[in-house]
mmCIF file of C-alpha atoms in Angstrom:
data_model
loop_
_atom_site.group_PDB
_atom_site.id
_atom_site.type_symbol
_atom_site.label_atom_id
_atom_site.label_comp_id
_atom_site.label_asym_id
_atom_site.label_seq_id
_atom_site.Cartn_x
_atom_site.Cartn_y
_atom_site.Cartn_z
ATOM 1 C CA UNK A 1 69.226 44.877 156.383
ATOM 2 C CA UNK A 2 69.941 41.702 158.889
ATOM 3 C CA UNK A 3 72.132 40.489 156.017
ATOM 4 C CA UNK A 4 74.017 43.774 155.975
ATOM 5 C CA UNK A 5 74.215 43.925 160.154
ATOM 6 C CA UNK A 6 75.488 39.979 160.102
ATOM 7 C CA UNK A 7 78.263 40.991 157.689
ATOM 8 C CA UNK A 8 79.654 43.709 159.291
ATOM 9 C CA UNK A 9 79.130 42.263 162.714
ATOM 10 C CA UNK A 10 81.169 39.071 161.212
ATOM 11 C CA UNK A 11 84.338 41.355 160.488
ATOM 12 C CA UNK A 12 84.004 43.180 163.820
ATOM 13 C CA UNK A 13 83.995 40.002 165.497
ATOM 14 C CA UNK A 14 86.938 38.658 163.405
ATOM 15 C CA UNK A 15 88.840 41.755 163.588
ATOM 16 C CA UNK A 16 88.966 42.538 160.261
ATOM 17 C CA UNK A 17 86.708 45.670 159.432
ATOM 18 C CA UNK A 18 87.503 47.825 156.774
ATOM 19 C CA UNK A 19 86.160 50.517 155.221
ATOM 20 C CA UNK A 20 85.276 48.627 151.730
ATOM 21 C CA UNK A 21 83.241 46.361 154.385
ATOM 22 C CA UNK A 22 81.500 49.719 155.348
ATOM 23 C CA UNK A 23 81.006 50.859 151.833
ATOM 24 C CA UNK A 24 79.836 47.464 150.311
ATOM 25 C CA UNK A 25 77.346 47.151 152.969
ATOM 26 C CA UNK A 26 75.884 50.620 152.803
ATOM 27 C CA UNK A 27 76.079 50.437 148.419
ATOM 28 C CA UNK A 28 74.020 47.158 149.091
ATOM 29 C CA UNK A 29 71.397 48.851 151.435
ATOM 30 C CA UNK A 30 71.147 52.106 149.352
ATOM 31 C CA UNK A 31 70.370 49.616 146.416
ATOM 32 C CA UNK A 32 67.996 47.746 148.392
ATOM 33 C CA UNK A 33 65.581 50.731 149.545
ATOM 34 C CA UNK A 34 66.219 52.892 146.659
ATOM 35 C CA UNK A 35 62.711 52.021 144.707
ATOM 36 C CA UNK A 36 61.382 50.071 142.103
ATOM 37 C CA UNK A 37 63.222 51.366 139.345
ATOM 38 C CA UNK A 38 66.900 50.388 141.024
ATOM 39 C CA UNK A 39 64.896 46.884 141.669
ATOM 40 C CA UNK A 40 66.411 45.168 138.765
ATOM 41 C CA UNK A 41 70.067 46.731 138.868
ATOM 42 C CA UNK A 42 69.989 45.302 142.546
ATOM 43 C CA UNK A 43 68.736 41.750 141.529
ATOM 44 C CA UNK A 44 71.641 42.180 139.176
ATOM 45 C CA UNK A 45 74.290 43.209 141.676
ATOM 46 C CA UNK A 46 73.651 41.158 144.875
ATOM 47 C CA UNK A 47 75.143 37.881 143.662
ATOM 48 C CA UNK A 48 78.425 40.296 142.561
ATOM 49 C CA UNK A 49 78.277 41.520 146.432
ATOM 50 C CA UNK A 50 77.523 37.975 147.879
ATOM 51 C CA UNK A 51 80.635 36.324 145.733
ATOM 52 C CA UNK A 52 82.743 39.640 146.535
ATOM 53 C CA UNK A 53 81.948 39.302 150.672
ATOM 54 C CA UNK A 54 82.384 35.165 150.438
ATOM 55 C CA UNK A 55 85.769 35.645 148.761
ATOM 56 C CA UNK A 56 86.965 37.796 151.173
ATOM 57 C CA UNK A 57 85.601 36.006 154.191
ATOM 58 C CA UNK A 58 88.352 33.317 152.379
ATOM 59 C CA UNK A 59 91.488 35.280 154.363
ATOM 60 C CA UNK A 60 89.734 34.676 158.064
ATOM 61 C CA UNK A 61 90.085 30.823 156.838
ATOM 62 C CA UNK A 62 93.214 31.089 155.684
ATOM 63 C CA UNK A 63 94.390 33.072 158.851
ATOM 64 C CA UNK A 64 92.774 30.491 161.221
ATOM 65 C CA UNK A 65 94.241 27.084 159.656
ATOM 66 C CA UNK A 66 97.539 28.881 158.974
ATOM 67 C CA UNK A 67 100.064 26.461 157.815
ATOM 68 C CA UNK A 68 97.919 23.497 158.124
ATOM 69 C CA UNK A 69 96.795 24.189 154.496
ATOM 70 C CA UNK A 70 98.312 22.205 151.541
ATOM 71 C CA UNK A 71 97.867 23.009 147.743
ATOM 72 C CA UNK A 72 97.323 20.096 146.046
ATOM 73 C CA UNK A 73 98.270 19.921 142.669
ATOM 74 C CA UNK A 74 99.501 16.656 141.521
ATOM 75 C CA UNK A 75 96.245 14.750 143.130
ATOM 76 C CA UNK A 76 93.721 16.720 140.506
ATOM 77 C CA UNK A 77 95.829 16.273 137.573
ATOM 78 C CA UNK A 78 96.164 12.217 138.476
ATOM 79 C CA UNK A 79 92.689 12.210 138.640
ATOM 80 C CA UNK A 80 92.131 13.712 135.318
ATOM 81 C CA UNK A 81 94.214 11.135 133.953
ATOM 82 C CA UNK A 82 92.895 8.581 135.512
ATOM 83 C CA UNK A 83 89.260 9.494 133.923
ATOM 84 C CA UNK A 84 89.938 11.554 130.699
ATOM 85 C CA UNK A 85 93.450 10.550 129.960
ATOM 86 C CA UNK A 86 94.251 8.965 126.504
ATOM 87 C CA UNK A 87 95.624 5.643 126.053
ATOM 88 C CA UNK A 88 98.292 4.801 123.917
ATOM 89 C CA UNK A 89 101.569 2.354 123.788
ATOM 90 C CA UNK A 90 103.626 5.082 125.660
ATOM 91 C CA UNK A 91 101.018 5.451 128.498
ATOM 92 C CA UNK A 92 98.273 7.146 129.146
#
């Protein structure tokens, strides 16, 4: 239930509440107290509901750094080469 109130006390704070906050945290506490035979459909779910809330805790991030944030993309692939790449006359 703390995990639930820390959630949606997060978005409040952050000004982003919506309703699928509302309905993921109440879906998660209905699963939680619902008895022993929901037990192993909620062991099953949470880490579904945990990636779900992380990934959308992503946009506060995103909203905060603004344009600060780079994609890299030709760093990774150098690295790859640099470890798996093949070797041959041409290059690698």
């Amino acid at each position: 239930m703390a995990g639930v109130l820390l959630f949606w006390g997060a978005h409040i704070g952050l000004g982003g509440f919506r309703a699928d906050h509302l309905a993921l945290g109440l879906a998660v506490l209905a699963f939680a107290y619902a008895g022993p035979r929901i037990t192993p459909w909620f062991r099953l779910l949470l880490p579904l509901a945990l990636m779900g809330a992380v990934y959308d805790g992503q946009s506060y991030v995103r909203r905060a750094l603004g344009d600060r944030l780079t994609i890299h993309i030709t760093e990774p692939a150098a690295f790859d080469r640099t470890l798996f790449g093949v070797r041959t006359t041409a290059g690698v």
